Amino acid sequence: MAVLVYIEQVEGQFKKSAFETVSYAKEIAKVLNTQTIAFTIGNASDDVLKTLGIYGADKILTAKNEELKSFSNAAYASAIAEAANQENADIIILSNSFSGKGLTPTLSVKLNAGVVAGAVELPRMEGGKFIVKKFAFSGKVFASVEVSTAKKIISLNPNSYSIIESATSPTIEVFNPQLNIELKTRVKEVIRSTDKVPLPEAEIVVSGGRGLKGPENWNILEDLAEALGAATACSKPVSDAGWRPHEEHVGQTGIVISPNLYLAVGISGAIQHLAGVSSSKTIVAINKDPEAPIFKVANYGIVGDALEILPKLTQAIKAFKG
Amino acid sequence: MKLLVCISNVPDTTTKVTFTDNNTQFNTAGVQFILNPYDEIALSKAIELTEGGKGTVTVIHVGEASSEPTIRKALAIGADDAVRINTYPHDAFFVASQIADYARDKNFDLILTGRESIDYNNALVAGMLGELLSLPSVSIIKKLKIDGTAIEVEREIEGGKEIITVDLPAVAGCSEGVAEAKIPNMRGIMSARTKPLEIIEATASEKLTHVVEYTNPAPRGAVTLLSAGETEKLVELLHTEAKVI
């Protein structure tokens, strides 16, 4: 037995979620007294690959096949399944990222393995049971899910598990999967907005609602986000009105996020919005209505006009950061 | 073109979620159920693609008789016919297996699902269906257009997007942006009552997981309110007390 962790590469590099998933896999492997095998696809250099050892990978498998040059659920899941079988892994960990959400179900069928999608804690492994906690009802509650198959897959929510160092000196091996599949998807184009922090894994998110009065005022919010190194988001009414694109909408039917700090600016906090952000560690609300429901979940609040308060807050952040 | 849209019946987004039986069952008492919002987007897209006699849209639902208002809503929006697999939807693998067993010999060109259901947020059924039916699958798409015998989709990735061509037949999980949700008109509502709804008994499928307990997040303490002039104090509190900057 072993714990296999699939690590995503973005143009040959690892992101924070990679180290979270390795740290998480290592902790499970420690409890089970077994090895942590990291499997990754792409062109990362050995120096980059070795960084996975800082967080406890005992062995690193790397695949560079031509068929894996661009992403496909079918090919990537096949490669992960082959790596899991070769290593005799019965617990497979992935990040619950956009790509992870495509790979996890495909892999589940290939390995006949039950899935906990969007885990937020380490599994409880007592009395022969395997139970993992995840968010349900879009962040309103937790569900503890028991996996009853011999092989188990967990996709870990970004920002849910701390990066922990447990240095190893991993071996690096090239893994050459067979990939007996006919590719039916072709990536035509990859468009990256490199200047922005991706929303699901951002540690700080500044989010705007109708209280900002119009899209022309978004630069005030973006200034604050830039000062904080934060990602920007918006409420559903804002994306519905076309002020901001849909991919920035956080809430029950948008992206569910759990950053360390969530600043809700001019957002009243309807239950659908709160569902998507209530797992944020600290919430700051700025709203002119003292009765707004956002203040019931906020840790800190300022009652007032967002358009007046934001520039002052940006100044205060800049002064603090010196 | 023959389309299948998988729909689930979920608690309305305003539902206060509570539990019964020692926190092991979701308390459905007094809960209003709706068509899962992402499935509504998938269905609206399917109708758009087949408008003007270009094809048919079948909706499929795995669930008990209590879901029929949601199925009728889908028919009112514009699906041609509906299938209900008469069983409790135990877990994602069980649901995907039921749909795959139904769809296997029906030659659907395109199977659409919502990106995830808003109750369990697993986002698993689309990918499982693809693998069970040996069809290509794409998850969390924001745009979809037909391109001959393929579809071109835009998939969300961390910090960007990918444009992918997928050969049909295929499975795709739809997110916001794929289509505007269609609202049923009076003619749709009237005709929904008489559109065919086939009820099929479940096949023997495995369940791989089950929920053993629900818990509520720890309550937050009372809010610390500051005045509009205290932005510097807020920064200090975020640094020294919350330790987030």
Coordinates of C-alpha atoms in Angstrom, one line a residue:
Chain A
M1 CA 0.0 0.0 0.0
A2 CA 1.0 3.6 -0.5
V3 CA -0.5 7.1 -0.7
L4 CA -0.3 8.5 -4.3
V5 CA -0.7 12.3 -4.7
Y6 CA -1.3 13.8 -8.1
I7 CA 0.4 17.2 -8.4
E8 CA -0.6 19.7 -11.1
Q9 CA 2.0 21.7 -12.9
V10 CA 1.3 25.1 -14.4
E11 CA 3.9 25.7 -17.1
G12 CA 6.5 23.6 -15.3
Q13 CA 5.9 25.1 -11.9
F14 CA 4.0 24.1 -8.8
K15 CA 1.4 26.3 -7.1
K16 CA 0.5 26.6 -3.4
S17 CA -2.2 23.9 -3.7
A18 CA 0.5 21.4 -4.8
F19 CA 2.3 21.8 -1.5
E20 CA -1.0 21.6 0.4
T21 CA -1.9 18.3 -1.3
V22 CA 1.6 16.8 -0.7
S23 CA 1.5 17.9 3.0
Y24 CA -2.0 16.4 3.3
A25 CA -0.9 13.1 1.7
K26 CA 2.2 12.9 3.8
E27 CA 0.1 13.2 7.0
I28 CA -2.1 10.3 5.9
A29 CA 0.9 8.2 4.9
K30 CA 2.5 8.8 8.3
V31 CA -0.6 7.5 10.1
L32 CA -0.6 4.4 7.9
N33 CA 3.1 4.0 8.1
T34 CA 3.6 4.0 4.4
Q35 CA 5.2 6.0 1.6
T36 CA 4.0 9.2 -0.1
I37 CA 4.4 8.9 -3.9
A38 CA 4.0 12.2 -5.8
F39 CA 2.9 11.8 -9.5
T40 CA 3.1 14.8 -11.8
I41 CA 2.7 15.4 -15.5
G42 CA 4.7 18.0 -17.4
N43 CA 8.1 19.6 -18.0
A44 CA 9.1 20.6 -14.4
S45 CA 12.8 20.5 -14.0
D46 CA 14.4 18.2 -11.4
D47 CA 15.1 21.2 -9.2
V48 CA 11.4 22.1 -9.2
L49 CA 10.4 18.5 -8.7
K50 CA 12.6 18.2 -5.6
T51 CA 10.7 20.9 -3.9
L52 CA 7.9 18.3 -3.3
G53 CA 10.4 16.6 -1.0
I54 CA 10.3 19.5 1.4
Y55 CA 6.7 18.6 2.2
G56 CA 7.3 14.9 2.5
A57 CA 7.2 13.2 -0.9
D58 CA 9.3 10.0 -0.6
K59 CA 9.3 9.3 -4.4
I60 CA 8.4 11.5 -7.3
L61 CA 7.1 10.0 -10.6
T62 CA 7.1 12.3 -13.6
A63 CA 5.4 11.7 -16.9
K64 CA 6.4 13.6 -20.0
N65 CA 4.6 11.7 -22.8
E66 CA 3.7 13.5 -26.0
E67 CA 0.0 12.5 -25.5
L68 CA 0.0 14.3 -22.2
K69 CA 1.3 17.6 -23.6
S70 CA -2.1 19.2 -23.1
F71 CA -4.8 18.4 -20.6
S72 CA -7.5 15.8 -21.1
N73 CA -9.6 14.0 -18.5
A74 CA -9.2 10.7 -20.2
A75 CA -5.4 10.7 -20.8
Y76 CA -4.5 12.3 -17.4
A77 CA -6.8 10.0 -15.5
S78 CA -5.4 7.0 -17.3
A79 CA -1.9 8.0 -16.4
I80 CA -2.8 8.6 -12.7
A81 CA -4.6 5.2 -12.6
E82 CA -1.5 3.4 -14.1
A83 CA 0.8 5.2 -11.6
A84 CA -1.6 4.2 -8.7
N85 CA -1.6 0.6 -9.9
Q86 CA 2.2 0.4 -10.3
E87 CA 2.7 1.8 -6.8
N88 CA 0.0 -0.3 -5.3
A89 CA -1.6 2.9 -3.9
D90 CA -4.9 2.5 -2.3
I91 CA -5.4 6.2 -1.3
I92 CA -5.1 8.8 -4.1
I93 CA -5.1 12.5 -3.3
L94 CA -5.8 15.3 -5.8
S95 CA -6.5 19.0 -5.5
N96 CA -10.2 19.9 -5.9
S97 CA -9.1 22.4 -8.6
F98 CA -10.9 22.9 -11.9
S99 CA -8.8 20.1 -13.5
G100 CA -9.0 18.0 -10.3
K101 CA -12.8 18.1 -10.7
G102 CA -12.5 16.6 -14.1
L103 CA -10.0 14.0 -13.2
T104 CA -11.5 12.8 -9.9
P105 CA -14.7 11.2 -11.3
T106 CA -12.9 9.6 -14.3
L107 CA -10.3 8.1 -12.0
S108 CA -13.0 6.9 -9.6
V109 CA -14.6 4.8 -12.3
K110 CA -11.2 3.5 -13.6
L111 CA -10.1 2.4 -10.1
N112 CA -13.6 1.5 -8.7
A113 CA -12.7 3.9 -5.9
G114 CA -15.1 5.9 -3.8
V115 CA -14.5 9.7 -3.8
V116 CA -14.8 12.4 -1.3
A117 CA -14.8 15.6 -3.4
G118 CA -13.7 18.8 -1.6
A119 CA -12.3 17.4 1.6
V120 CA -11.5 20.0 4.3
E121 CA -9.8 17.8 6.9
L122 CA -7.7 14.7 7.3
P123 CA -9.6 11.4 7.1
R124 CA -10.7 9.7 10.3
M125 CA -9.4 6.1 10.1
E126 CA -10.6 4.3 13.1
G127 CA -12.3 0.9 13.5
G128 CA -11.6 0.0 9.9
K129 CA -13.6 3.0 8.7
F130 CA -12.5 5.8 6.5
I131 CA -14.4 9.0 7.0
V132 CA -13.6 12.4 5.4
K133 CA -15.3 15.7 6.2
K134 CA -16.3 18.0 3.3
F135 CA -18.5 21.0 2.8
A136 CA -22.0 20.4 1.6
F137 CA -25.0 22.6 0.7
S138 CA -22.4 25.0 -0.8
G139 CA -20.6 25.8 2.4
K140 CA -23.6 25.9 4.7
V141 CA -22.7 22.7 6.6
F142 CA -20.1 19.9 6.7
A143 CA -20.9 16.3 5.7
S144 CA -18.7 13.5 6.9
V145 CA -18.6 10.9 4.2
E146 CA -17.6 7.3 4.6
V147 CA -15.8 5.6 1.7
S148 CA -16.6 1.9 1.6
T149 CA -14.3 0.8 -1.3
A150 CA -10.8 -0.7 -0.9
K151 CA -9.3 2.1 -3.0
K152 CA -10.2 5.7 -2.0
I153 CA -9.9 9.1 -3.7
I154 CA -9.9 12.4 -1.9
S155 CA -9.8 15.8 -3.6
L156 CA -8.6 18.4 -1.2
N157 CA -10.2 21.9 -1.2
P158 CA -7.7 24.7 -1.8
N159 CA -6.8 26.7 1.3
S160 CA -8.2 24.0 3.6
Y161 CA -5.0 22.4 4.8
S162 CA -1.8 24.1 5.9
I163 CA 1.5 23.4 4.2
I164 CA 3.7 21.4 6.6
E165 CA 7.4 20.8 6.0
S166 CA 8.7 17.3 6.6
A167 CA 11.8 17.1 4.6
T168 CA 12.7 13.9 2.7
S169 CA 15.3 13.2 0.0
P170 CA 13.0 11.9 -2.7
T171 CA 14.0 9.8 -5.7
I172 CA 12.8 11.1 -9.1
E173 CA 11.7 8.5 -11.6
V174 CA 10.4 9.0 -15.1
F175 CA 7.1 7.1 -15.4
N176 CA 6.0 6.1 -18.9
P177 CA 2.3 5.2 -18.9
Q178 CA 0.8 3.0 -21.6
L179 CA -2.2 5.2 -22.2
N180 CA -4.3 2.8 -24.3
I181 CA -6.8 5.4 -25.2
E182 CA -7.9 7.2 -28.3
L183 CA -7.9 11.0 -27.6
K184 CA -11.2 12.6 -28.4
T185 CA -10.5 16.0 -27.0
R186 CA -8.0 18.6 -28.3
V187 CA -6.9 21.7 -26.6
K188 CA -7.0 24.5 -29.2
E189 CA -5.9 27.4 -27.0
V190 CA -4.9 28.1 -23.4
I191 CA -5.6 31.7 -22.2
R192 CA -3.9 32.7 -19.0
S193 CA -4.6 35.9 -17.1
T194 CA -1.3 35.8 -15.4
D195 CA -1.6 39.2 -13.8
K196 CA -4.3 38.0 -11.5
V197 CA -4.4 35.7 -8.4
P198 CA -6.7 32.8 -9.2
L199 CA -9.9 33.1 -7.0
P200 CA -10.2 29.6 -5.5
E201 CA -6.7 29.6 -4.1
A202 CA -6.4 33.2 -3.1
E203 CA -5.5 33.9 0.5
I204 CA -7.2 37.2 0.5
V205 CA -10.3 38.1 -1.6
V206 CA -11.8 41.5 -2.0
S207 CA -15.4 41.3 -3.2
G208 CA -17.8 43.9 -4.4
G209 CA -21.6 44.1 -4.5
R210 CA -24.2 46.5 -5.7
G211 CA -23.1 49.0 -3.0
L212 CA -20.3 50.0 -5.4
K213 CA -23.0 51.6 -7.5
G214 CA -21.5 50.7 -10.9
P215 CA -18.7 49.0 -12.9
E216 CA -17.0 52.4 -13.3
N217 CA -16.2 52.3 -9.5
W218 CA -14.4 48.9 -9.7
N219 CA -11.0 50.5 -9.9
I220 CA -11.4 51.6 -6.3
L221 CA -11.9 48.0 -5.3
E222 CA -9.0 46.8 -7.5
D223 CA -6.7 49.4 -5.9
L224 CA -7.4 47.8 -2.5
A225 CA -6.9 44.3 -3.9
E226 CA -3.6 45.3 -5.4
A227 CA -2.4 46.8 -2.1
L228 CA -3.4 43.6 -0.3
G229 CA -2.1 41.2 -3.0
A230 CA -5.7 39.9 -3.2
A231 CA -8.0 38.4 -5.8
T232 CA -11.2 40.2 -6.7
A233 CA -14.6 38.8 -6.7
C234 CA -18.2 39.9 -6.9
S235 CA -21.7 39.1 -5.8
K236 CA -24.3 37.5 -8.1
P237 CA -26.3 40.7 -8.7
V238 CA -23.1 42.3 -9.9
S239 CA -22.3 39.5 -12.4
D240 CA -26.0 39.2 -13.4
A241 CA -26.0 43.0 -14.2
G242 CA -22.9 42.5 -16.4
W243 CA -20.7 44.7 -14.2
R244 CA -18.2 41.9 -13.8
P245 CA -17.7 38.5 -15.6
H246 CA -19.4 35.4 -14.2
E247 CA -16.1 33.8 -13.3
E248 CA -15.7 36.3 -10.5
H249 CA -19.1 35.5 -8.9
V250 CA -18.7 33.9 -5.4
G251 CA -21.7 32.4 -3.7
Q252 CA -23.8 29.3 -3.8
T253 CA -24.1 29.1 -7.6
G254 CA -20.7 30.7 -8.2
I255 CA -17.3 29.8 -6.8
V256 CA -17.2 28.7 -3.2
I257 CA -14.1 30.1 -1.6
S258 CA -12.4 29.8 1.8
P259 CA -9.6 32.4 1.9
N260 CA -7.9 33.6 5.1
L261 CA -9.4 37.0 4.7
Y262 CA -12.6 37.9 2.8
L263 CA -13.6 41.6 2.5
A264 CA -17.2 42.0 1.4
V265 CA -17.7 45.6 0.2
G266 CA -21.2 46.8 -0.5
I267 CA -22.6 43.2 -0.3
S268 CA -25.7 42.8 1.9
G269 CA -25.0 39.1 2.5
A270 CA -28.0 37.1 1.1
I271 CA -28.0 33.5 2.3
Q272 CA -26.9 32.4 -1.2
H273 CA -23.9 34.7 -1.0
L274 CA -23.0 33.6 2.5
A275 CA -23.1 30.0 1.5
G276 CA -20.2 30.6 -0.8
V277 CA -18.0 32.5 1.5
S278 CA -18.9 31.5 5.1
S279 CA -15.9 29.2 5.4
S280 CA -13.5 32.2 5.1
K281 CA -11.4 32.4 8.2
T282 CA -11.9 36.1 8.8
I283 CA -14.6 38.2 7.2
V284 CA -14.6 42.0 7.0
A285 CA -17.9 43.7 5.9
I286 CA -18.2 47.3 4.7
N287 CA -21.8 48.3 4.2
K288 CA -23.9 51.4 4.7
D289 CA -26.9 49.3 6.1
P290 CA -26.1 48.4 9.7
E291 CA -28.9 45.7 9.5
A292 CA -27.3 44.0 6.5
P293 CA -27.0 40.2 7.2
I294 CA -23.3 40.3 6.3
F295 CA -22.6 41.8 9.7
K296 CA -24.0 38.6 11.4
V297 CA -21.2 36.5 9.9
A298 CA -18.4 39.2 9.8
N299 CA -15.6 39.4 12.3
Y300 CA -15.1 43.1 11.6
G301 CA -17.4 45.6 10.2
I302 CA -17.5 49.2 9.1
V303 CA -20.9 50.9 8.6
G304 CA -20.6 53.5 5.9
D305 CA -20.3 54.3 2.2
A306 CA -18.0 51.9 0.5
L307 CA -16.8 54.5 -2.0
E308 CA -15.6 56.8 0.8
I309 CA -14.1 54.0 3.0
L310 CA -12.2 52.0 0.3
P311 CA -9.7 54.7 -0.7
K312 CA -8.9 55.3 3.0
L313 CA -8.5 51.6 3.7
T314 CA -6.2 51.2 0.7
Q315 CA -4.1 54.1 2.0
A316 CA -4.0 52.5 5.5
I317 CA -2.9 49.1 4.0
K318 CA -0.2 50.8 1.9
A319 CA 1.1 52.7 5.0
F320 CA 1.1 49.4 7.0
K321 CA 3.0 47.6 4.3
G322 CA 5.4 50.6 4.1
Chain B
M1 CA -29.3 15.9 -32.8
K2 CA -30.3 13.8 -29.8
L3 CA -29.5 15.3 -26.4
L4 CA -29.8 14.0 -22.9
V5 CA -29.8 16.4 -19.9
C6 CA -29.3 15.1 -16.4
I7 CA -31.2 17.0 -13.8
S8 CA -31.3 16.9 -10.0
N9 CA -33.8 18.0 -7.5
V10 CA -32.2 20.2 -4.8
P11 CA -33.2 22.4 -1.9
D12 CA -33.9 26.0 -2.9
T13 CA -30.9 28.3 -2.4
T14 CA -32.6 30.1 0.5
T15 CA -33.1 26.9 2.5
K16 CA -31.9 26.9 6.1
V17 CA -30.2 23.5 6.3
T18 CA -31.1 21.3 9.3
F19 CA -30.9 17.6 10.1
T20 CA -32.8 14.8 11.7
D21 CA -32.0 11.3 13.1
N22 CA -29.0 12.3 15.2
N23 CA -27.6 14.6 12.4
T24 CA -27.5 11.8 9.8
Q25 CA -30.4 12.8 7.5
F26 CA -31.1 16.1 5.8
N27 CA -34.4 17.5 7.2
T28 CA -36.7 17.9 4.2
A29 CA -39.7 19.1 6.2
G30 CA -40.9 22.4 4.8
V31 CA -38.1 22.6 2.3
Q32 CA -38.9 23.9 -1.2
F33 CA -37.1 21.8 -3.8
I34 CA -36.0 23.3 -7.2
L35 CA -34.3 22.3 -10.4
N36 CA -30.6 22.5 -9.7
P37 CA -29.5 25.9 -11.1
Y38 CA -26.6 24.5 -13.1
D39 CA -28.8 21.8 -14.6
E40 CA -31.2 24.6 -15.6
I41 CA -28.3 26.2 -17.5
A42 CA -27.5 22.8 -19.2
L43 CA -31.1 22.3 -20.1
S44 CA -31.5 25.9 -21.5
K45 CA -28.4 25.3 -23.7
A46 CA -29.8 21.9 -24.9
I47 CA -33.0 23.6 -25.9
E48 CA -31.1 26.4 -27.7
L49 CA -29.1 23.8 -29.7
T50 CA -32.2 21.9 -30.9
E51 CA -34.5 24.9 -31.6
G52 CA -36.2 24.9 -34.9
G53 CA -36.5 21.2 -35.3
K54 CA -32.7 20.5 -35.1
G55 CA -33.1 17.8 -32.5
T56 CA -34.7 16.5 -29.3
V57 CA -34.0 17.0 -25.7
T58 CA -34.7 14.2 -23.1
V59 CA -34.2 15.0 -19.4
I60 CA -33.3 12.2 -17.0
H61 CA -33.6 12.3 -13.3
V62 CA -32.6 9.7 -10.7
G63 CA -35.0 10.1 -7.8
E64 CA -38.3 9.3 -6.1
A65 CA -41.8 10.4 -7.1
S66 CA -41.5 13.6 -4.9
S67 CA -39.2 15.0 -7.6
E68 CA -41.9 15.1 -10.3
P69 CA -42.6 18.9 -10.0
T70 CA -38.9 19.5 -10.9
I71 CA -39.2 17.2 -13.9
R72 CA -42.4 19.0 -15.0
K73 CA -40.5 22.3 -14.7
A74 CA -37.8 20.9 -17.0
L75 CA -40.6 19.9 -19.5
A76 CA -42.2 23.3 -19.2
I77 CA -38.8 25.0 -20.0
G78 CA -38.8 23.0 -23.2
A79 CA -37.5 19.4 -22.9
D80 CA -39.4 17.0 -25.2
D81 CA -39.7 14.1 -22.9
A82 CA -38.5 12.9 -19.5
V83 CA -37.2 9.8 -17.8
R84 CA -37.2 9.2 -14.0
I85 CA -35.2 6.3 -12.6
N86 CA -37.3 5.4 -9.6
T87 CA -34.8 5.1 -6.8
Y88 CA -33.2 7.1 -4.0
P89 CA -30.0 8.8 -5.5
H90 CA -27.6 7.3 -3.0
D91 CA -24.3 8.7 -4.2
A92 CA -22.7 10.1 -7.4
F93 CA -21.4 6.8 -8.6
F94 CA -24.9 5.2 -8.1
V95 CA -26.6 8.0 -10.0
A96 CA -24.0 8.0 -12.8
S97 CA -24.4 4.2 -13.2
Q98 CA -28.2 4.5 -13.4
I99 CA -27.9 7.2 -16.1
A100 CA -25.2 5.2 -18.0
D101 CA -27.3 2.1 -17.9
Y102 CA -30.2 4.0 -19.4
A103 CA -28.2 5.9 -22.0
R104 CA -25.9 3.1 -23.2
D105 CA -27.9 1.9 -26.2
K106 CA -29.8 5.2 -27.0
N107 CA -27.1 6.9 -29.1
F108 CA -27.3 10.3 -27.6
D109 CA -25.0 12.8 -29.4
L110 CA -24.5 15.0 -26.4
I111 CA -25.1 14.5 -22.7
L112 CA -25.2 17.6 -20.5
T113 CA -25.2 18.0 -16.8
G114 CA -24.8 20.9 -14.5
R115 CA -21.2 21.5 -13.2
E116 CA -22.4 20.2 -9.8
S117 CA -25.5 20.0 -7.7
I118 CA -25.9 22.7 -5.0
D119 CA -26.6 20.2 -2.3
Y120 CA -23.6 17.9 -2.2
N121 CA -21.3 20.0 -4.5
N122 CA -19.4 16.9 -5.7
A123 CA -19.1 17.7 -9.4
L124 CA -18.7 14.0 -10.2
V125 CA -21.6 12.8 -12.3
A126 CA -20.4 14.2 -15.7
G127 CA -16.9 12.7 -15.5
M128 CA -18.2 9.4 -14.2
L129 CA -20.8 9.2 -17.0
G130 CA -18.1 9.8 -19.6
E131 CA -16.0 7.0 -18.2
L132 CA -18.8 4.6 -17.7
L133 CA -20.0 5.2 -21.3
S134 CA -16.4 5.4 -22.8
L135 CA -17.2 8.9 -24.0
P136 CA -15.0 12.0 -23.7
S137 CA -16.0 14.3 -20.8
V138 CA -15.3 18.0 -20.0
S139 CA -16.1 19.5 -16.6
I140 CA -17.0 23.1 -15.7
I141 CA -17.5 24.6 -19.1
K142 CA -18.4 28.3 -19.6
K143 CA -19.2 28.2 -23.3
L144 CA -20.3 25.6 -25.8
K145 CA -20.9 25.6 -29.5
I146 CA -21.4 22.9 -32.1
D147 CA -18.6 22.5 -34.6
G148 CA -19.7 19.9 -37.1
T149 CA -19.3 16.5 -35.5
A150 CA -17.6 18.0 -32.4
I151 CA -18.3 20.7 -29.8
E152 CA -16.0 23.5 -29.0
V153 CA -16.1 24.4 -25.3
E154 CA -14.4 26.8 -23.0
R155 CA -13.2 25.2 -19.8
E156 CA -12.3 27.1 -16.7
I157 CA -8.8 26.6 -15.3
E158 CA -6.9 28.2 -12.4
G159 CA -6.2 31.8 -13.6
G160 CA -7.5 31.4 -17.1
K161 CA -9.3 29.2 -19.6
E162 CA -8.9 26.5 -22.2
I163 CA -10.6 26.2 -25.5
I164 CA -11.2 22.5 -26.2
T165 CA -12.6 20.6 -29.2
V166 CA -14.4 17.5 -28.2
D167 CA -15.6 14.8 -30.6
L168 CA -19.2 13.8 -30.3
P169 CA -20.7 11.9 -28.7
A170 CA -19.5 13.5 -25.5
V171 CA -20.5 14.5 -21.9
A172 CA -20.1 18.1 -20.6
G173 CA -20.7 19.7 -17.2
C174 CA -22.2 23.2 -17.7
S175 CA -21.5 26.2 -15.6
E176 CA -22.7 29.9 -15.7
G177 CA -22.1 31.5 -19.1
V178 CA -23.1 28.4 -21.2
A179 CA -26.6 29.8 -21.6
E180 CA -29.1 32.1 -20.0
A181 CA -31.6 30.2 -17.9
K182 CA -34.9 29.9 -19.8
I183 CA -38.1 30.8 -18.1
P184 CA -41.1 28.6 -18.9
N185 CA -43.9 30.4 -20.8
M186 CA -47.6 29.6 -20.4
R187 CA -47.6 27.4 -23.5
G188 CA -44.7 25.4 -22.0
I189 CA -46.3 25.1 -18.7
M190 CA -49.6 23.8 -20.3
S191 CA -47.8 21.3 -22.6
A192 CA -45.6 20.0 -19.8
R193 CA -48.6 18.2 -18.3
T194 CA -49.0 16.0 -21.3
K195 CA -45.4 15.5 -22.4
P196 CA -44.2 11.9 -21.9
L197 CA -42.6 11.0 -18.6
E198 CA -41.3 7.5 -18.5
I199 CA -40.7 5.8 -15.1
I200 CA -38.0 3.1 -15.1
E201 CA -36.9 0.9 -12.2
A202 CA -33.3 1.1 -11.1
T203 CA -30.6 -1.3 -12.1
A204 CA -28.4 -3.0 -9.6
S205 CA -25.6 -0.5 -9.1
E206 CA -23.0 -0.1 -6.4
K207 CA -22.8 2.8 -3.9
L208 CA -19.2 3.7 -3.0
T209 CA -19.8 6.3 -0.3
H210 CA -22.4 7.5 2.2
V211 CA -22.8 10.4 4.6
V212 CA -22.4 9.3 8.2
E213 CA -22.9 12.7 9.8
Y214 CA -23.7 16.3 9.2
T215 CA -22.2 19.1 11.3
N216 CA -22.6 22.9 11.4
P217 CA -19.6 25.2 11.2
A218 CA -18.5 26.7 14.5
P219 CA -20.4 29.9 15.1
R220 CA -18.5 33.2 14.7
G221 CA -18.2 35.6 17.6
A222 CA -20.0 38.9 17.5
V223 CA -18.8 41.4 15.0
T224 CA -16.4 44.1 16.0
L225 CA -17.9 47.3 14.6
L226 CA -15.6 50.3 13.7
S227 CA -16.5 53.7 12.5
A228 CA -15.9 54.9 8.9
G229 CA -12.8 56.9 10.1
E230 CA -11.1 53.8 11.8
T231 CA -9.6 52.2 8.7
E232 CA -6.1 52.3 10.3
K233 CA -7.5 50.5 13.4
L234 CA -9.0 47.8 11.1
V235 CA -5.6 47.2 9.5
E236 CA -4.1 46.9 12.9
L237 CA -6.7 44.5 14.1
L238 CA -6.3 42.4 11.0
H239 CA -2.6 42.2 11.7
T240 CA -2.4 41.8 15.5
E241 CA -5.7 40.0 16.3
A242 CA -6.9 38.1 13.2
K243 CA -3.3 37.7 12.0
V244 CA -4.3 37.6 8.3
I245 CA -2.2 40.4 6.9

